[in-house]
mmCIF file of C-alpha atoms in Angstrom:
data_model
loop_
_atom_site.group_PDB
_atom_site.id
_atom_site.type_symbol
_atom_site.label_atom_id
_atom_site.label_comp_id
_atom_site.label_asym_id
_atom_site.label_seq_id
_atom_site.Cartn_x
_atom_site.Cartn_y
_atom_site.Cartn_z
ATOM 1 C CA PHE A 5 23.897 4.850 -5.758
ATOM 2 C CA ALA A 6 22.114 5.168 -8.717
ATOM 3 C CA ALA A 7 24.519 7.135 -10.884
ATOM 4 C CA PHE A 8 27.642 4.652 -10.075
ATOM 5 C CA SER A 9 25.147 1.724 -10.825
ATOM 6 C CA CYS A 10 24.159 3.270 -14.063
ATOM 7 C CA LEU A 11 28.004 2.902 -15.093
ATOM 8 C CA ALA A 12 27.730 -0.506 -13.993
ATOM 9 C CA THR A 13 24.899 -1.462 -15.950
ATOM 10 C CA ALA A 14 26.174 -1.591 -19.077
ATOM 11 C CA PRO A 15 29.140 -4.513 -17.815
ATOM 12 C CA LEU A 16 26.055 -6.336 -16.808
ATOM 13 C CA THR A 17 24.340 -6.458 -19.518
ATOM 14 C CA THR A 18 27.029 -7.279 -21.710
ATOM 15 C CA ARG A 19 27.749 -10.316 -19.757
ATOM 16 C CA PHE A 20 24.295 -11.387 -18.818
ATOM 17 C CA GLY A 21 21.500 -9.511 -21.042
ATOM 18 C CA PRO A 22 19.572 -6.825 -20.160
ATOM 19 C CA ARG A 23 16.744 -8.780 -19.206
ATOM 20 C CA VAL A 24 18.979 -10.057 -16.222
ATOM 21 C CA ALA A 25 19.592 -6.554 -15.465
ATOM 22 C CA VAL A 26 15.963 -5.484 -15.441
ATOM 23 C CA ALA A 27 14.658 -8.476 -13.226
ATOM 24 C CA LEU A 28 17.701 -7.714 -10.896
ATOM 25 C CA SER A 29 16.687 -4.416 -10.538
ATOM 26 C CA ALA A 30 13.024 -4.957 -9.710
ATOM 27 C CA GLY A 31 14.110 -7.707 -6.928
ATOM 28 C CA LEU A 32 16.332 -5.029 -5.415
ATOM 29 C CA TYR A 33 13.998 -2.630 -5.521
ATOM 30 C CA ILE A 34 11.091 -4.487 -3.644
ATOM 31 C CA ALA A 35 14.359 -5.506 -1.263
ATOM 32 C CA GLY A 36 15.011 -1.713 -0.959
ATOM 33 C CA ALA A 37 11.740 -0.762 -0.500
ATOM 34 C CA ILE A 38 10.535 -3.404 2.384
ATOM 35 C CA MET A 39 13.727 -2.290 3.978
ATOM 36 C CA VAL A 40 13.430 1.243 4.371
ATOM 37 C CA ALA A 41 9.462 0.319 5.054
ATOM 38 C CA LEU A 42 10.845 -1.407 8.196
ATOM 39 C CA ALA A 43 13.811 0.335 9.037
ATOM 40 C CA ASN A 44 14.371 0.400 12.594
ATOM 41 C CA ASP A 45 17.362 2.745 12.628
ATOM 42 C CA PHE A 46 19.188 5.257 10.583
ATOM 43 C CA SER A 47 21.782 2.206 8.985
ATOM 44 C CA MET A 48 18.951 0.392 7.937
ATOM 45 C CA LEU A 49 17.149 2.749 6.280
ATOM 46 C CA LEU A 50 20.410 4.151 4.531
ATOM 47 C CA VAL A 51 21.233 0.242 3.573
ATOM 48 C CA GLY A 52 17.445 0.669 1.942
ATOM 49 C CA ARG A 53 17.963 3.899 0.416
ATOM 50 C CA GLY A 54 21.142 2.837 -1.416
ATOM 51 C CA THR A 55 19.521 -0.551 -2.620
ATOM 52 C CA LEU A 56 16.437 1.626 -4.128
ATOM 53 C CA GLY A 57 19.307 3.792 -6.019
ATOM 54 C CA ILE A 58 21.371 0.696 -7.082
ATOM 55 C CA ALA A 59 17.913 -0.395 -8.434
ATOM 56 C CA ILE A 60 16.942 2.740 -10.107
ATOM 57 C CA GLY A 61 19.882 3.029 -11.896
ATOM 58 C CA LEU A 62 19.893 -0.416 -13.264
ATOM 59 C CA ALA A 63 16.493 0.127 -14.346
ATOM 60 C CA SER A 64 17.268 3.630 -15.821
ATOM 61 C CA VAL A 65 19.691 1.831 -18.495
ATOM 62 C CA ALA A 66 18.631 -1.857 -18.754
ATOM 63 C CA VAL A 67 15.160 -1.075 -19.142
ATOM 64 C CA PRO A 68 14.958 1.551 -22.077
ATOM 65 C CA MET A 69 17.677 -0.669 -24.049
ATOM 66 C CA LEU A 70 15.772 -4.276 -23.508
ATOM 67 C CA THR A 71 11.859 -2.357 -24.895
ATOM 68 C CA SER A 72 14.112 -0.735 -27.983
ATOM 69 C CA GLU A 73 15.876 -4.190 -28.450
ATOM 70 C CA LEU A 74 12.384 -6.272 -28.487
ATOM 71 C CA ALA A 75 10.346 -3.858 -30.359
ATOM 72 C CA PRO A 76 9.731 -3.753 -34.121
ATOM 73 C CA PRO A 77 11.791 -1.119 -36.129
ATOM 74 C CA ASP A 78 9.276 0.741 -36.958
ATOM 75 C CA ILE A 79 7.739 1.610 -33.707
ATOM 76 C CA ARG A 80 11.101 1.504 -31.476
ATOM 77 C CA GLY A 81 10.793 4.910 -30.715
ATOM 78 C CA MET A 82 7.114 5.284 -29.812
ATOM 79 C CA VAL A 83 7.797 2.350 -27.599
ATOM 80 C CA VAL A 84 10.923 4.071 -25.918
ATOM 81 C CA THR A 85 9.169 6.801 -25.360
ATOM 82 C CA LEU A 86 5.980 5.156 -23.987
ATOM 83 C CA THR A 87 8.293 3.711 -21.659
ATOM 84 C CA ASN A 88 9.793 6.762 -20.392
ATOM 85 C CA MET A 89 6.099 8.505 -19.914
ATOM 86 C CA SER A 90 5.664 5.406 -17.940
ATOM 87 C CA ILE A 91 8.621 6.213 -15.565
ATOM 88 C CA VAL A 92 6.939 9.977 -15.283
ATOM 89 C CA PHE A 93 3.481 8.625 -14.447
ATOM 90 C CA GLY A 94 5.210 6.391 -12.077
ATOM 91 C CA GLN A 95 6.620 9.546 -10.489
ATOM 92 C CA VAL A 96 3.105 11.124 -10.469
ATOM 93 C CA LEU A 97 1.689 7.989 -8.671
ATOM 94 C CA ALA A 98 4.866 7.852 -6.196
ATOM 95 C CA GLY A 99 3.799 11.982 -5.401
ATOM 96 C CA VAL A 100 0.160 11.142 -4.848
ATOM 97 C CA ALA A 101 0.892 7.966 -2.725
ATOM 98 C CA ASN A 102 3.021 10.346 -0.614
ATOM 99 C CA GLY A 103 0.481 12.846 -0.298
ATOM 100 C CA ALA A 104 -2.296 10.134 0.778
ATOM 101 C CA PHE A 105 -0.156 9.011 3.611
ATOM 102 C CA GLN A 106 1.384 12.410 4.670
ATOM 103 C CA GLU A 107 -1.315 12.660 7.837
ATOM 104 C CA THR A 108 -0.951 8.682 8.708
ATOM 105 C CA ASP A 109 1.174 7.568 11.307
ATOM 106 C CA SER A 110 4.651 6.447 9.866
ATOM 107 C CA GLY A 111 3.221 7.449 6.376
ATOM 108 C CA TRP A 112 6.380 7.560 5.204
ATOM 109 C CA ARG A 113 6.624 3.712 5.679
ATOM 110 C CA TRP A 114 3.531 3.285 4.245
ATOM 111 C CA SER A 115 4.688 5.436 1.263
ATOM 112 C CA PHE A 116 7.961 3.287 0.956
ATOM 113 C CA GLY A 117 6.122 -0.016 0.873
ATOM 114 C CA VAL A 118 3.465 0.492 -1.623
ATOM 115 C CA ALA A 119 6.710 1.944 -3.861
ATOM 116 C CA ALA A 120 7.455 -1.932 -4.080
ATOM 117 C CA ILE A 121 3.924 -3.065 -5.728
ATOM 118 C CA PRO A 122 5.228 -1.860 -9.090
ATOM 119 C CA ALA A 123 8.082 -4.153 -8.571
ATOM 120 C CA LEU A 124 6.224 -7.219 -7.617
ATOM 121 C CA VAL A 125 4.584 -6.900 -11.107
ATOM 122 C CA GLN A 126 7.329 -5.937 -13.070
ATOM 123 C CA LEU A 127 9.423 -9.434 -11.799
ATOM 124 C CA PRO A 128 7.454 -12.120 -13.174
ATOM 125 C CA GLY A 129 6.460 -9.769 -16.046
ATOM 126 C CA VAL A 130 10.149 -9.733 -17.213
ATOM 127 C CA LEU A 131 10.742 -13.454 -15.991
ATOM 128 C CA CYS A 132 7.933 -14.184 -18.971
ATOM 129 C CA LEU A 133 9.808 -12.081 -21.805
ATOM 130 C CA PRO A 134 12.117 -13.142 -24.150
ATOM 131 C CA GLU A 135 15.905 -12.187 -24.153
ATOM 132 C CA SER A 136 16.984 -9.250 -26.242
ATOM 133 C CA PRO A 137 17.754 -10.783 -29.922
ATOM 134 C CA ARG A 138 20.363 -8.549 -29.931
ATOM 135 C CA TRP A 139 22.211 -9.619 -27.310
ATOM 136 C CA LEU A 140 21.888 -13.200 -27.853
ATOM 137 C CA SER A 141 23.261 -12.810 -31.596
ATOM 138 C CA GLN A 142 26.374 -10.711 -29.561
ATOM 139 C CA VAL A 143 27.063 -13.573 -27.166
ATOM 140 C CA GLY A 144 27.489 -15.752 -30.577
ATOM 141 C CA ARG A 145 23.667 -17.469 -29.718
ATOM 142 C CA HIS A 146 22.398 -17.207 -33.245
ATOM 143 C CA ALA A 147 19.650 -19.764 -33.214
ATOM 144 C CA GLU A 148 18.086 -18.299 -29.932
ATOM 145 C CA ALA A 149 18.619 -15.024 -31.596
ATOM 146 C CA GLU A 150 16.309 -16.176 -34.587
ATOM 147 C CA GLU A 151 13.965 -18.032 -32.518
ATOM 148 C CA THR A 152 13.227 -14.845 -30.199
ATOM 149 C CA LEU A 153 12.914 -12.586 -33.488
ATOM 150 C CA ARG A 154 10.160 -15.114 -34.932
ATOM 151 C CA ARG A 155 8.488 -15.175 -31.434
ATOM 152 C CA ILE A 156 8.159 -11.746 -31.225
ATOM 153 C CA ARG A 157 7.333 -10.719 -34.598
ATOM 154 C CA ALA A 158 5.376 -13.119 -35.398
ATOM 155 C CA THR A 159 6.881 -13.706 -38.721
ATOM 156 C CA ALA A 160 8.885 -16.538 -40.004
ATOM 157 C CA ASP A 161 10.733 -13.829 -42.227
ATOM 158 C CA VAL A 162 13.271 -12.433 -39.770
ATOM 159 C CA ALA A 163 16.412 -13.098 -42.340
ATOM 160 C CA ALA A 164 16.878 -9.155 -43.200
ATOM 161 C CA GLU A 165 16.665 -8.251 -39.285
ATOM 162 C CA LEU A 166 18.850 -10.645 -38.104
ATOM 163 C CA ALA A 167 20.997 -9.869 -40.829
ATOM 164 C CA ASP A 168 21.055 -6.529 -39.706
ATOM 165 C CA ILE A 169 21.247 -7.256 -36.128
ATOM 166 C CA ARG A 170 24.479 -9.369 -36.729
ATOM 167 C CA ALA A 171 26.079 -6.655 -38.816
ATOM 168 C CA GLU A 172 25.701 -3.747 -36.142
#
């Protein structure tokens, strides 16, 4: 499911923007983690795991896209690298959580339930972020793209960057 939703992310971000895809990913991850944690039969477990896969595929494409498009050009590479490092750190924490719940009754349920916490933090956080200036410009919302650039760059002089975005 993750592989297929990676493919679906491009049309989704083109139509609705990467911020919407990241928010959708977080919401699906929360739902999937809760479904798996509360699963009382194999079919619910399978649906929950599928939902998690879709969420992971969306996030794998949309999160690096959004962070790179919001980052200033001079530190864009570092920001994307930190995003990838955060993913690996999350995998380490997941392993630690799995180990911590290993000897607990229904520990696997706790492991999946706890997995919803990062998405619960991410969802309200991403809703506070502006939309990508690149996407705004791409869909013809140039004034919003300019205003967003002014906000995230903390300067009124965004004409050169906006011109580069429009040229691309």
